[in-house]
Amino acid sequence: MQEKSYVLVDSLQKTKEMAEYIVKADLIAFDTETNSLNPRKGKILGFSVTSQIGTGYYLPTMIFSEDTLSDNFVEGKNCHDLAKKLIQLLIGKKVIGHNLSFDCRFVKSFYDIDLTPSVYCDTMLLVHTVQEEGAGFSSSSPFALKEIAKLVQKEIGLDVEKAANEEQLELKESIKTNGGSTSKDNYEIYKADLDILAKYAIADTDLTLRIFDHFSKILQSEGLEKFFYEDEVMPLYREVTIPMEECGVRLDMDLITRADQRVSEDLVKYHDTVTKELLENSAVRTWVIYRATEEYPPSNRGSFAQELIEELKLPFEKSPSGKYSVNANAVANLEEGNTKQFFMTGDPQFLEEDVKIKIAVKLWKEKNDGNYFNIQSKDHMGEIAFGALGIKPQSTTKTGKPQFDDDMILEIAKKHKWARSLRVYNRLLKIKSTYIDRFLSSQEGGNYYFYYKQHATVSGRYGSDAQQLPRPKEEGDDDPTVVEYNNMIRAFFIPKEGNVFIDCDYSSLEPRVFSHISGDEGLYEIFFKDYDFYSTIAIKTEKLHQYSPDPKDSNFLKKVAPAMRNKAKAYSLGIPYGMSPYALGMSLGVKKKEAEELVNGYLNGFPNLKKWMNDSRQFAKEKGYIKTQVGRIRHLDRLKKVYDAFGDSVQNYDFKRQLEKQYGQAKATSIIGAWKNGLNSSMNFQIQSLAASIVNRAAIEINREFAKRGIKGWVCAQIHDQLVMEVEESRAKEAAEIVQDKMENTTKLNVPLVAVPAICHNLKDGH
């Protein structure tokens, strides 16, 4: 095994050596050590570089000394000044790293040096491109540096597990010795001895370079270099992802503050309405008394006794803790009677029934924050609905307990006003906690910074908290109060002064991609003739030829038989994604035979679609992968292994039973699961991943065209199939034309792509 040469830069001579090391390199791994995960607030403690495996340098820019984190000096030179000069040398190099967005944003914020144009490869994205599930589903962080390295430690010539354990142990011991914390929430890495911190830091860049070398060979062998470096992955990262994470989006703080106040008031109103309406029912009042007395039975000790003393104003003295001292002497001094007998014996028969109930209910309400019941508690509401009110449950939990969930509330709301109020209350509570509270607590100077992970999905779609923004609702979609607050969320996002948003969403992107991939003329016709997609699917599948898919016709299906169209939504993409007749039947609430007829009707109505589905499945079974039109690969090795071992017999009705006899239930389930998931992925991946690439590539081209024309603007957010650009208002019209052109024409399909932009001053007024 190669001897490591890790150098802690603690002299001007070593600084010079580090500079020469960087200058000589063409490709170099880079990583920062920081005291925070927030690049806008934290400080850089040092950075490491590696250009040759087994070597590297670490320059500490800040050190912990005498209980203070302060700037480091080398022979009288401030290390931040040295760092700036050394990092400047990286510009123009092929810089690689693991999660480089973080390091680039930190360096730009802290040193005002932009390394983003020099980013050549992020190894996290490299691994994701050739091994889209990372280190497997067994890991909670499948794309973490060391998790990936452990998976290929033989190939990279390093006992990663042993080395990582030794490094972590040594680092933690050093931090603790120096009085630092090693807890997950407060890992004070800067308190480690510099030589140990340097070794730990350089080990990461060394590991990054090893991973790069190994997975680059796989990238090349799979013919993915152009897709990764030129067409999509790294251009998107440099030109779209990092700038989006760096710039953030401005928030309308006045509107959010007003919304918070209003929704808080509405929550109180709906809470009180639910409580009042339920308590009007004698059965609910009886339930409250029953639950209160069950939980707080009469006792001459504890909280019941304390409340009884208060209620009856008994002459007990308080202890220093503020509680009454219920001792033998105090009880003996009580006036003779039932109360004294109760404190002496604890027998509840000596208390009046109304007193017992009053004390129990008071304690019960204290437990429930002053309420007779907790309307957020599924247990409380379930007991009231199914027990006190005698409402029949729709479903049960795994343990057989009646289930009080959103579906149940929706059903009850058809007849009971309190349930309608409860449903609104729950919706508003979610809006407040998920959005309003988050934006208020996480905003920085009136900006919110979405995260964007290119490696979060196998399809290449972003994983982002921007995707969690609620979809706009139309009038009638929900209670008016819910619709108002739901749609208000997007109004929170506004452009900076002098700018506007260009908000552009693809129209029916996945249906268009699906039609293109299928090669079916009947599906093409939908978009060339501007037919309604779901109406067309319903008409051809269920032979509803008395209706028209054309919105201009008087017998337009959506207009005259909307239920039939809505039914088609359940299977229009579900069947091409591999939905079985059984699953479709469950979704629609119809018998399996009817579901089978729908599947057959669909595939017979679009014969080329059926051929594409069969061809895709066969290719994936034989080759063990599937590829999109633009080149992204979905590896389906497990499907191929199952196919090689058992052939198509896996799909036979009694095959699972045979597998269970031979291998046991767990392995049989795993084999069948790999088969079904693999076949479904062979189809849905082609659609979902190509749709993702269409959006990604349009974003790249938009930013490039803005830069080419000197327009001050950029893609500031991506939400599903929607791109949001922030641009200078004076050139908004020109920018909007660019956006539409790039979104509709960057990737060409056999059917037209449609993306009509809207110029707006908040995201609510866009799409």
PDB file of N, CA and C in Angstrom, residues 37-79:
ATOM      1  N   LEU A  37     -22.434  24.931   8.941  1.00  0.00           N
ATOM      2  CA  LEU A  37     -22.976  24.401   7.694  1.00  0.00           C
ATOM      3  C   LEU A  37     -23.611  25.502   6.857  1.00  0.00           C
ATOM      4  N   ASN A  38     -23.584  26.732   7.374  1.00  0.00           N
ATOM      5  CA  ASN A  38     -24.176  27.864   6.670  1.00  0.00           C
ATOM      6  C   ASN A  38     -23.065  28.709   6.046  1.00  0.00           C
ATOM      7  N   PRO A  39     -22.924  28.673   4.710  1.00  0.00           N
ATOM      8  CA  PRO A  39     -21.831  29.408   4.066  1.00  0.00           C
ATOM      9  C   PRO A  39     -21.957  30.923   4.160  1.00  0.00           C
ATOM     10  N   ARG A  40     -23.118  31.414   4.568  1.00  0.00           N
ATOM     11  CA  ARG A  40     -23.298  32.865   4.687  1.00  0.00           C
ATOM     12  C   ARG A  40     -22.969  33.365   6.089  1.00  0.00           C
ATOM     13  N   LYS A  41     -22.819  32.446   7.029  1.00  0.00           N
ATOM     14  CA  LYS A  41     -22.581  32.849   8.412  1.00  0.00           C
ATOM     15  C   LYS A  41     -21.304  32.252   9.007  1.00  0.00           C
ATOM     16  N   GLY A  42     -20.851  31.148   8.430  1.00  0.00           N
ATOM     17  CA  GLY A  42     -19.716  30.445   9.021  1.00  0.00           C
ATOM     18  C   GLY A  42     -18.364  30.979   8.590  1.00  0.00           C
ATOM     19  N   LYS A  43     -17.330  30.364   9.143  1.00  0.00           N
ATOM     20  CA  LYS A  43     -15.945  30.747   8.840  1.00  0.00           C
ATOM     21  C   LYS A  43     -15.171  29.534   8.336  1.00  0.00           C
ATOM     22  N   ILE A  44     -14.214  29.798   7.467  1.00  0.00           N
ATOM     23  CA  ILE A  44     -13.355  28.733   6.957  1.00  0.00           C
ATOM     24  C   ILE A  44     -12.192  28.541   7.926  1.00  0.00           C
ATOM     25  N   LEU A  45     -12.066  27.319   8.436  1.00  0.00           N
ATOM     26  CA  LEU A  45     -11.004  26.995   9.395  1.00  0.00           C
ATOM     27  C   LEU A  45      -9.718  26.583   8.696  1.00  0.00           C
ATOM     28  N   GLY A  46      -9.852  26.158   7.445  1.00  0.00           N
ATOM     29  CA  GLY A  46      -8.696  25.705   6.681  1.00  0.00           C
ATOM     30  C   GLY A  46      -9.177  24.995   5.438  1.00  0.00           C
ATOM     31  N   PHE A  47      -8.251  24.590   4.574  1.00  0.00           N
ATOM     32  CA  PHE A  47      -8.643  23.832   3.394  1.00  0.00           C
ATOM     33  C   PHE A  47      -7.528  22.884   2.997  1.00  0.00           C
ATOM     34  N   SER A  48      -7.916  21.816   2.318  1.00  0.00           N
ATOM     35  CA  SER A  48      -6.946  20.807   1.888  1.00  0.00           C
ATOM     36  C   SER A  48      -7.018  20.622   0.380  1.00  0.00           C
ATOM     37  N   VAL A  49      -5.912  20.196  -0.199  1.00  0.00           N
ATOM     38  CA  VAL A  49      -5.845  19.890  -1.627  1.00  0.00           C
ATOM     39  C   VAL A  49      -5.069  18.600  -1.828  1.00  0.00           C
ATOM     40  N   THR A  50      -5.462  17.851  -2.851  1.00  0.00           N
ATOM     41  CA  THR A  50      -4.753  16.625  -3.233  1.00  0.00           C
ATOM     42  C   THR A  50      -4.750  16.531  -4.747  1.00  0.00           C
ATOM     43  N   SER A  51      -3.571  16.365  -5.331  1.00  0.00           N
ATOM     44  CA  SER A  51      -3.488  16.193  -6.783  1.00  0.00           C
ATOM     45  C   SER A  51      -2.905  14.838  -7.162  1.00  0.00           C
ATOM     46  N   GLN A  52      -2.279  14.177  -6.191  1.00  0.00           N
ATOM     47  CA  GLN A  52      -1.744  12.834  -6.407  1.00  0.00           C
ATOM     48  C   GLN A  52      -2.178  11.955  -5.243  1.00  0.00           C
ATOM     49  N   ILE A  53      -2.629  10.759  -5.552  1.00  0.00           N
ATOM     50  CA  ILE A  53      -3.123   9.851  -4.515  1.00  0.00           C
ATOM     51  C   ILE A  53      -2.045   9.613  -3.458  1.00  0.00           C
ATOM     52  N   GLY A  54      -2.490   9.699  -2.194  1.00  0.00           N
ATOM     53  CA  GLY A  54      -1.573   9.467  -1.084  1.00  0.00           C
ATOM     54  C   GLY A  54      -0.836  10.706  -0.630  1.00  0.00           C
ATOM     55  N   THR A  55      -1.129  11.858  -1.267  1.00  0.00           N
ATOM     56  CA  THR A  55      -0.448  13.101  -0.894  1.00  0.00           C
ATOM     57  C   THR A  55      -1.481  14.194  -0.646  1.00  0.00           C
ATOM     58  N   GLY A  56      -1.009  15.310  -0.106  1.00  0.00           N
ATOM     59  CA  GLY A  56      -1.911  16.434   0.075  1.00  0.00           C
ATOM     60  C   GLY A  56      -1.382  17.449   1.066  1.00  0.00           C
ATOM     61  N   TYR A  57      -1.978  18.640   1.040  1.00  0.00           N
ATOM     62  CA  TYR A  57      -1.590  19.730   1.936  1.00  0.00           C
ATOM     63  C   TYR A  57      -2.836  20.277   2.635  1.00  0.00           C
ATOM     64  N   TYR A  58      -2.625  20.741   3.861  1.00  0.00           N
ATOM     65  CA  TYR A  58      -3.708  21.390   4.597  1.00  0.00           C
ATOM     66  C   TYR A  58      -3.186  22.682   5.205  1.00  0.00           C
ATOM     67  N   LEU A  59      -3.871  23.792   4.882  1.00  0.00           N
ATOM     68  CA  LEU A  59      -3.520  25.084   5.461  1.00  0.00           C
ATOM     69  C   LEU A  59      -4.589  25.473   6.485  1.00  0.00           C
ATOM     70  N   PRO A  60      -4.223  25.519   7.768  1.00  0.00           N
ATOM     71  CA  PRO A  60      -5.195  25.990   8.776  1.00  0.00           C
ATOM     72  C   PRO A  60      -5.257  27.513   8.765  1.00  0.00           C
ATOM     73  N   THR A  61      -6.454  28.059   8.585  1.00  0.00           N
ATOM     74  CA  THR A  61      -6.606  29.513   8.541  1.00  0.00           C
ATOM     75  C   THR A  61      -7.056  30.091   9.880  1.00  0.00           C
ATOM     76  N   MET A  62      -7.630  29.231  10.712  1.00  0.00           N
ATOM     77  CA  MET A  62      -8.046  29.658  12.048  1.00  0.00           C
ATOM     78  C   MET A  62      -7.678  28.555  13.041  1.00  0.00           C
ATOM     79  N   ILE A  63      -7.314  28.950  14.251  1.00  0.00           N
ATOM     80  CA  ILE A  63      -6.931  27.974  15.268  1.00  0.00           C
ATOM     81  C   ILE A  63      -7.641  28.281  16.579  1.00  0.00           C
ATOM     82  N   PHE A  64      -7.798  27.237  17.374  1.00  0.00           N
ATOM     83  CA  PHE A  64      -8.403  27.378  18.688  1.00  0.00           C
ATOM     84  C   PHE A  64      -7.293  27.446  19.723  1.00  0.00           C
ATOM     85  N   SER A  65      -7.259  28.544  20.432  1.00  0.00           N
ATOM     86  CA  SER A  65      -6.213  28.747  21.429  1.00  0.00           C
ATOM     87  C   SER A  65      -6.755  29.607  22.559  1.00  0.00           C
ATOM     88  N   GLU A  66      -6.502  29.172  23.786  1.00  0.00           N
ATOM     89  CA  GLU A  66      -6.935  29.911  24.973  1.00  0.00           C
ATOM     90  C   GLU A  66      -8.432  30.218  24.909  1.00  0.00           C
ATOM     91  N   ASP A  67      -9.200  29.175  24.607  1.00  0.00           N
ATOM     92  CA  ASP A  67     -10.667  29.242  24.571  1.00  0.00           C
ATOM     93  C   ASP A  67     -11.227  30.177  23.511  1.00  0.00           C
ATOM     94  N   THR A  68     -10.423  30.486  22.508  1.00  0.00           N
ATOM     95  CA  THR A  68     -10.879  31.415  21.460  1.00  0.00           C
ATOM     96  C   THR A  68     -10.499  30.883  20.085  1.00  0.00           C
ATOM     97  N   LEU A  69     -11.428  31.009  19.138  1.00  0.00           N
ATOM     98  CA  LEU A  69     -11.134  30.685  17.747  1.00  0.00           C
ATOM     99  C   LEU A  69     -10.679  31.967  17.072  1.00  0.00           C
ATOM    100  N   SER A  70      -9.438  31.986  16.637  1.00  0.00           N
ATOM    101  CA  SER A  70      -8.886  33.222  16.073  1.00  0.00           C
ATOM    102  C   SER A  70      -8.075  32.926  14.816  1.00  0.00           C
ATOM    103  N   ASP A  71      -7.742  33.995  14.077  1.00  0.00           N
ATOM    104  CA  ASP A  71      -6.963  33.845  12.853  1.00  0.00           C
ATOM    105  C   ASP A  71      -5.617  33.209  13.154  1.00  0.00           C
ATOM    106  N   ASN A  72      -5.187  32.351  12.226  1.00  0.00           N
ATOM    107  CA  ASN A  72      -3.884  31.706  12.358  1.00  0.00           C
ATOM    108  C   ASN A  72      -2.817  32.546  11.637  1.00  0.00           C
ATOM    109  N   PHE A  73      -1.622  32.518  12.154  1.00  0.00           N
ATOM    110  CA  PHE A  73      -0.498  33.239  11.543  1.00  0.00           C
ATOM    111  C   PHE A  73       0.666  32.272  11.343  1.00  0.00           C
ATOM    112  N   VAL A  74       1.329  32.399  10.204  1.00  0.00           N
ATOM    113  CA  VAL A  74       2.532  31.624   9.925  1.00  0.00           C
ATOM    114  C   VAL A  74       3.666  32.597   9.698  1.00  0.00           C
ATOM    115  N   GLU A  75       4.597  32.595  10.647  1.00  0.00           N
ATOM    116  CA  GLU A  75       5.764  33.492  10.579  1.00  0.00           C
ATOM    117  C   GLU A  75       5.321  34.935  10.308  1.00  0.00           C
ATOM    118  N   GLY A  76       4.290  35.337  11.047  1.00  0.00           N
ATOM    119  CA  GLY A  76       3.817  36.720  10.975  1.00  0.00           C
ATOM    120  C   GLY A  76       2.845  37.004   9.851  1.00  0.00           C
ATOM    121  N   LYS A  77       2.582  36.026   8.997  1.00  0.00           N
ATOM    122  CA  LYS A  77       1.658  36.214   7.877  1.00  0.00           C
ATOM    123  C   LYS A  77       0.276  35.669   8.242  1.00  0.00           C
ATOM    124  N   ASN A  78      -0.768  36.490   8.035  1.00  0.00           N
ATOM    125  CA  ASN A  78      -2.127  36.044   8.301  1.00  0.00           C
ATOM    126  C   ASN A  78      -2.503  34.949   7.301  1.00  0.00           C
ATOM    127  N   CYS A  79      -2.957  33.814   7.828  1.00  0.00           N
ATOM    128  CA  CYS A  79      -3.229  32.661   6.966  1.00  0.00           C
ATOM    129  C   CYS A  79      -4.429  32.872   6.050  1.00  0.00           C
TER     130      CYS A  79
END
